[in-house]
Coordinates of N, CA and C and ligand atoms in Angstrom, one line a residue:
M1 N 0.4 21.4 -4.4 CA -0.2 19.8 -4.4 C 1.0 19.5 -3.2
T2 N 0.4 18.4 -2.4 CA 1.1 17.9 -1.6 C 2.1 17.0 -2.6
D3 N 3.7 17.2 -1.9 CA 4.7 16.0 -2.5 C 3.9 14.6 -2.3
L4 N 4.3 13.3 -2.7 CA 3.2 12.4 -2.1 C 4.7 11.3 -1.6
D5 N 6.0 11.4 -1.7 CA 7.1 10.9 -1.8 C 6.9 9.7 -1.3
L6 N 6.1 9.3 -2.5 CA 6.0 7.2 -2.6 C 7.0 6.4 -2.1
P7 N 8.2 6.8 -2.4 CA 9.5 6.0 -1.8 C 9.0 5.9 -0.1
E8 N 9.3 6.6 0.2 CA 9.0 6.9 2.1 C 7.6 6.3 2.4
L9 N 6.8 6.2 1.6 CA 5.0 5.8 1.7 C 5.9 4.3 1.9
E10 N 6.4 4.0 0.9 CA 6.4 2.5 0.4 C 7.3 1.9 1.8
A11 N 8.6 2.6 2.3 CA 8.7 2.4 3.2 C 8.6 2.2 4.4
L12 N 7.5 3.2 4.9 CA 6.9 2.7 5.7 C 5.6 1.5 5.9
A13 N 4.9 1.3 4.7 CA 4.4 0.0 4.7 C 5.3 -1.1 4.7
R14 N 6.2 -0.9 4.5 CA 6.8 -2.5 4.4 C 7.6 -2.1 6.2
G15 N 7.6 -1.3 7.0 CA 8.2 -1.5 8.1 C 7.1 -1.9 9.1
V16 N 5.3 -1.4 8.7 CA 4.5 -2.4 9.3 C 4.2 -3.2 9.4
M17 N 4.3 -3.6 8.0 CA 3.6 -4.9 8.0 C 4.3 -6.0 8.7
P18 N 5.5 -6.0 9.2 CA 5.5 -7.4 10.6 C 4.9 -7.1 11.6
R19 N 4.0 -6.3 12.1 CA 2.7 -5.9 13.0 C 2.0 -6.7 12.6
A20 N 1.2 -7.3 11.9 CA 0.2 -7.4 11.3 C -0.1 -8.7 12.3
H21 N -1.6 -8.9 12.4 CA -1.6 -10.3 13.3 C -2.7 -10.8 12.7
A22 N -2.6 -11.6 11.9 CA -2.9 -12.3 10.8 C -2.4 -13.8 11.0
P23 N -2.5 -14.4 12.4 CA -2.7 -15.9 13.0 C -3.6 -16.9 11.4
Y24 N -4.6 -16.2 10.8 CA -5.3 -17.0 10.1 C -5.0 -17.3 8.6
S25 N -5.3 -16.1 8.4 CA -4.2 -16.4 7.0 C -3.2 -16.6 6.5
R26 N -2.4 -15.9 7.6 CA -0.8 -15.9 7.1 C -0.3 -15.5 6.5
F27 N -1.0 -14.3 6.0 CA -1.0 -13.3 5.2 C -1.1 -11.5 5.6
H28 N 0.8 -11.6 5.7 CA 0.7 -10.4 6.5 C 0.5 -8.7 5.9
V29 N -0.2 -7.3 5.9 CA -0.1 -6.6 4.9 C -0.1 -5.3 5.6
G30 N 1.2 -4.9 5.2 CA 1.9 -3.4 5.5 C 0.6 -2.4 4.8
A31 N 0.2 -1.2 5.0 CA -0.2 0.0 4.6 C 0.6 1.0 5.3
A32 N 0.6 2.5 4.2 CA 0.8 3.7 4.5 C 0.0 4.6 4.0
V33 N -0.8 5.9 4.4 CA -1.4 6.4 3.3 C -0.6 8.0 3.6
R34 N -1.0 8.5 2.8 CA -0.4 10.2 2.8 C -1.4 11.2 2.7
A35 N -1.6 11.3 3.3 CA -2.6 12.8 3.5 C -2.4 14.5 3.0
A36 N -3.2 14.7 3.2 CA -3.0 16.1 1.8 C -1.4 17.2 2.9
S37 N -2.2 16.9 4.0 CA -1.5 17.4 4.9 C 0.1 17.7 4.9
G38 N 0.2 16.1 4.2 CA 1.9 15.7 4.3 C 2.3 15.0 5.1
L39 N 1.7 14.4 6.0 CA 1.9 13.6 7.4 C 1.4 12.2 6.8
A40 N 1.8 11.0 6.6 CA 1.6 9.8 7.4 C 1.0 9.3 8.2
Y41 N 0.6 7.9 7.7 CA -0.5 7.3 8.3 C -0.5 6.1 8.2
V42 N 0.2 4.7 9.2 CA 0.2 3.6 9.1 C -0.8 2.3 9.2
G43 N -0.7 1.4 9.2 CA -1.8 0.5 9.4 C -1.3 -0.8 8.9
C44 N -1.7 -2.2 9.9 CA -1.4 -3.4 9.1 C -3.1 -3.9 9.0
N45 N -3.2 -5.2 8.7 CA -5.1 -6.2 9.0 C -4.3 -6.7 10.4
V46 N -5.6 -6.8 11.2 CA -5.6 -6.9 12.0 C -7.5 -7.9 11.9
E47 N -6.4 -9.6 12.2 CA -7.4 -10.5 12.0 C -8.4 -11.0 13.4
N48 N -9.5 -11.5 13.0 CA -10.3 -12.0 14.4 C -10.7 -13.9 14.1
A49 N -11.4 -14.1 15.4 CA -10.7 -15.1 15.3 C -12.6 -15.6 14.8
S50 N -13.7 -14.6 14.4 CA -14.8 -14.0 13.9 C -14.3 -13.5 12.8
F51 N -14.0 -14.9 11.5 CA -13.5 -13.9 10.4 C -13.8 -12.3 10.4
G52 N -15.1 -12.3 10.0 CA -15.5 -11.5 9.3 C -15.4 -10.3 9.7
A53 N -14.6 -10.4 11.2 CA -14.5 -9.1 11.8 C -13.2 -8.7 11.6
T54 N -12.2 -9.4 11.0 CA -10.8 -8.7 10.3 C -10.9 -7.6 9.7
I55 N -9.9 -6.6 9.8 CA -9.9 -5.4 9.2 C -8.6 -5.1 8.4
C56 N -8.8 -4.9 7.5 CA -7.6 -4.9 6.3 C -7.0 -3.4 6.6
A57 N -5.4 -3.6 6.4 CA -4.5 -2.5 6.5 C -5.0 -1.5 6.0
E58 N -5.0 -1.5 5.1 CA -5.6 -0.1 4.4 C -6.6 0.9 5.2
R59 N -7.5 0.0 5.7 CA -8.4 0.9 6.4 C -8.3 1.5 7.8
N60 N -7.4 0.2 8.0 CA -6.9 0.6 9.7 C -6.0 2.1 9.8
A61 N -4.9 2.1 8.1 CA -4.1 3.5 7.9 C -5.2 4.7 7.9
I62 N -6.2 4.3 7.0 CA -7.3 5.1 6.9 C -7.9 5.8 8.2
G63 N -7.8 4.9 9.0 CA -9.0 5.3 10.2 C -7.9 6.1 11.3
A64 N -6.6 5.9 11.4 CA -5.7 6.5 11.9 C -5.4 7.9 11.3
A65 N -5.9 8.1 10.4 CA -5.2 9.2 9.9 C -6.6 10.1 9.7
I66 N -7.8 9.6 9.8 CA -8.8 10.3 10.0 C -9.0 10.7 11.3
A67 N -8.6 9.5 12.5 CA -9.0 10.0 14.2 C -7.8 11.0 14.0
A68 N -6.7 11.3 13.3 CA -5.6 12.1 13.8 C -6.7 14.0 13.2
G69 N -7.2 13.6 12.7 CA -8.1 15.2 12.4 C -7.6 15.4 10.5
E70 N -7.5 14.6 9.6 CA -7.3 14.1 8.7 C -8.5 14.3 7.9
R71 N -8.8 14.5 6.7 CA -10.0 14.5 5.7 C -9.8 14.2 4.3
E72 N -8.4 14.1 3.5 CA -7.7 13.6 2.5 C -7.2 13.0 2.5
I73 N -6.9 11.8 1.3 CA -5.9 11.0 1.6 C -5.3 10.8 0.2
V74 N -3.8 11.5 -0.4 CA -3.6 11.7 -1.5 C -2.3 10.5 -2.3
A75 N -2.0 9.4 -1.4 CA -1.7 8.5 -1.8 C -1.5 7.4 -0.5
V76 N -1.8 6.0 -1.2 CA -2.0 4.4 0.0 C -0.6 4.0 -1.1
A77 N 0.2 3.2 0.1 CA 1.4 2.3 0.0 C 0.6 0.8 0.5
V78 N 1.2 -0.2 0.0 CA 0.7 -1.3 0.5 C 1.8 -2.6 0.6
H79 N 2.1 -2.7 1.7 CA 3.3 -3.9 1.2 C 2.7 -5.2 1.7
T80 N 3.1 -6.7 0.8 CA 3.0 -7.5 1.8 C 3.8 -8.6 1.0
E81 N 4.2 -9.9 1.2 CA 5.0 -10.9 0.7 C 4.6 -11.4 -0.4
A82 N 3.4 -11.3 -1.0 CA 3.1 -11.9 -2.1 C 3.9 -12.0 -3.2
E83 N 3.7 -13.4 -4.2 CA 4.1 -13.6 -5.2 C 3.8 -12.1 -6.2
T84 N 3.1 -11.4 -6.4 CA 2.6 -10.1 -6.9 C 2.2 -9.7 -6.5
P85 N 2.3 -7.7 -6.5 CA 1.6 -6.6 -5.4 C 0.5 -7.3 -5.6
A86 N -0.1 -6.3 -3.9 CA -1.4 -7.1 -4.0 C -1.9 -5.6 -3.8
M87 N -3.3 -6.1 -4.7 CA -4.0 -4.4 -4.6 C -5.1 -4.6 -3.4
P88 N -5.8 -3.4 -3.1 CA -6.4 -3.5 -2.3 C -8.5 -4.0 -2.1
C89 N -8.3 -4.6 -1.7 CA -9.7 -5.4 -2.0 C -10.9 -4.4 -1.9
G90 N -12.0 -5.0 -2.7 CA -13.2 -3.8 -3.2 C -13.8 -2.9 -1.6
I91 N -13.8 -3.5 -0.6 CA -14.2 -2.8 0.7 C -13.2 -1.5 0.4
C92 N -12.2 -1.9 0.6 CA -11.0 -1.2 0.9 C -11.3 0.1 -0.1
R93 N -11.3 -0.3 -1.4 CA -11.6 0.7 -2.9 C -12.5 1.9 -2.3
Q94 N -13.6 1.4 -1.4 CA -14.6 2.2 -1.8 C -14.7 3.0 -0.2
V95 N -13.5 2.6 1.0 CA -13.6 3.5 1.5 C -12.0 4.5 1.1
I96 N -11.4 4.0 0.6 CA -10.0 4.8 0.2 C -11.3 6.4 -1.0
Q97 N -11.8 5.8 -1.8 CA -13.0 6.7 -2.9 C -13.6 7.7 -1.4
E98 N -14.0 7.1 -0.1 CA -14.7 8.6 0.6 C -13.6 8.9 0.6
F99 N -12.4 9.2 0.7 CA -11.3 10.1 1.7 C -10.6 10.1 0.1
G100 N -10.2 9.9 -0.5 CA -9.0 10.1 -2.0 C -9.6 9.6 -2.8
A101 N -10.7 10.3 -4.0 CA -10.7 9.7 -4.8 C -9.5 9.7 -6.3
G102 N -9.0 11.2 -6.0 CA -7.7 10.8 -6.7 C -6.2 10.4 -6.4
A103 N -7.1 9.6 -5.5 CA -5.5 8.3 -4.8 C -4.4 7.6 -5.6
V104 N -3.0 8.3 -5.6 CA -2.4 7.3 -6.3 C -2.0 6.3 -5.0
I105 N -2.0 4.7 -5.7 CA -1.6 3.5 -5.1 C -1.0 3.0 -5.5
V106 N -0.3 2.3 -5.1 CA 1.6 2.0 -5.2 C 0.9 0.4 -4.0
S107 N 1.9 -0.7 -4.3 CA 1.7 -2.0 -4.2 C 3.1 -2.9 -4.4
T108 N 4.0 -2.8 -3.2 CA 4.9 -3.5 -3.3 C 5.1 -4.8 -2.5
T109 N 6.0 -5.9 -3.2 CA 6.4 -6.9 -2.5 C 7.8 -6.7 -2.1
P110 N 9.0 -7.7 -1.9 CA 10.4 -7.8 -1.9 C 11.1 -7.6 -2.9
T111 N 10.3 -7.6 -3.8 CA 10.6 -7.8 -5.5 C 10.0 -6.9 -6.7
A112 N 8.5 -6.8 -6.4 CA 7.8 -6.6 -7.1 C 7.1 -4.9 -6.6
R113 N 6.8 -4.0 -8.0 CA 6.3 -2.7 -7.9 C 5.1 -2.2 -8.4
K114 N 4.3 -2.5 -8.5 CA 3.4 -1.6 -9.2 C 2.3 -0.3 -8.8
Q115 N 2.2 0.3 -9.7 CA 1.9 1.6 -9.0 C 0.6 2.1 -10.3
T116 N -0.8 2.3 -9.4 CA -1.8 3.2 -10.3 C -2.6 3.6 -9.5
T117 N -4.0 4.0 -10.0 CA -4.9 5.3 -9.7 C -6.1 4.6 -8.7
L118 N -6.9 5.0 -7.5 CA -8.6 4.6 -7.6 C -9.3 4.5 -8.4
A119 N -8.6 5.5 -9.1 CA -10.1 5.8 -10.2 C -9.4 4.3 -11.3
A120 N -8.6 4.1 -11.4 CA -8.4 3.2 -12.2 C -9.0 1.3 -11.6
L121 N -8.6 1.7 -10.3 CA -9.3 0.6 -9.7 C -10.8 0.1 -9.2
L122 N -11.1 1.7 -9.0 CA -12.6 1.9 -9.5 C -13.5 2.6 -9.6
P123 N -13.5 2.6 -11.0 CA -14.2 3.1 -12.4 C -15.8 3.5 -11.7
E124 N -16.3 4.3 -12.2 CA -17.6 4.9 -11.8 C -18.5 4.7 -10.4
A125 N -17.5 4.8 -9.3 CA -17.7 4.3 -8.2 C -19.4 5.3 -7.1
F126 N -19.4 4.6 -6.3 CA -20.8 4.6 -6.0 C -20.4 6.2 -5.2
V127 N -21.5 6.9 -5.8 CA -21.6 8.5 -5.0 C -23.2 8.7 -4.1
L128 N -23.1 8.9 -3.4 CA -24.4 8.9 -2.8 C -24.9 10.4 -3.0
E129 N -26.1 10.7 -3.2 CA -26.7 12.0 -4.1 C -27.9 11.4 -3.7
R130 N -28.8 12.8 -2.7 CA -29.8 13.2 -2.5 C -30.4 14.3 -2.1
Ligands
THU1 N1 -6.1 -7.9 3.5 C1 -5.4 -6.5 3.7 O1 -5.1 -6.2 4.4 N2 -5.8 -5.7 2.3 C2 -6.2 -6.0 1.1 O2 -6.3 -5.4 0.4 C3 -6.8 -7.3 1.2 C4 -6.6 -8.9 2.1 C5 -5.7 -8.5 4.4 C6 -7.1 -8.8 5.2 C7 -7.4 -11.1 5.4 O3 -6.1 -10.3 7.4 C8 -6.0 -11.0 4.6 O4 -5.4 -10.0 4.0 C9 -6.0 -12.6 3.8 O5 -7.2 -11.9 3.4

């Protein structure tokens, strides 16, 4: 089983957060995902003047992993400077489900930490059966 090394993943999420492009919300988010290979990939939120074109940090990190050839995500770390740890939004939960139904999710702020699982955040997830 892949070593999640959550402390490293949390540090990567914290390190990439300042690169967020968030001039509209001013809410900076950093994310790091651990792939089954053991490698980690980072992403930040990238906002747009057409607000609906904004992409969350988690999905950008997953996109980087997939583009590198990964297909399984085992852990996701999120870092913000919010009062309480920010959990992945609904769309990001569904995207994490696609590649990491068993993923551990951890969210940190400078003073708080919350750890959970995707299964707890997205019970009875949609699965396409044809
Ligand atoms: N955001 C994320 O990057 N991840 C989430 O899970 C929730 C929200 C971003 C999107 C937007 O740029 C800003 O936070 C405020 O919603």
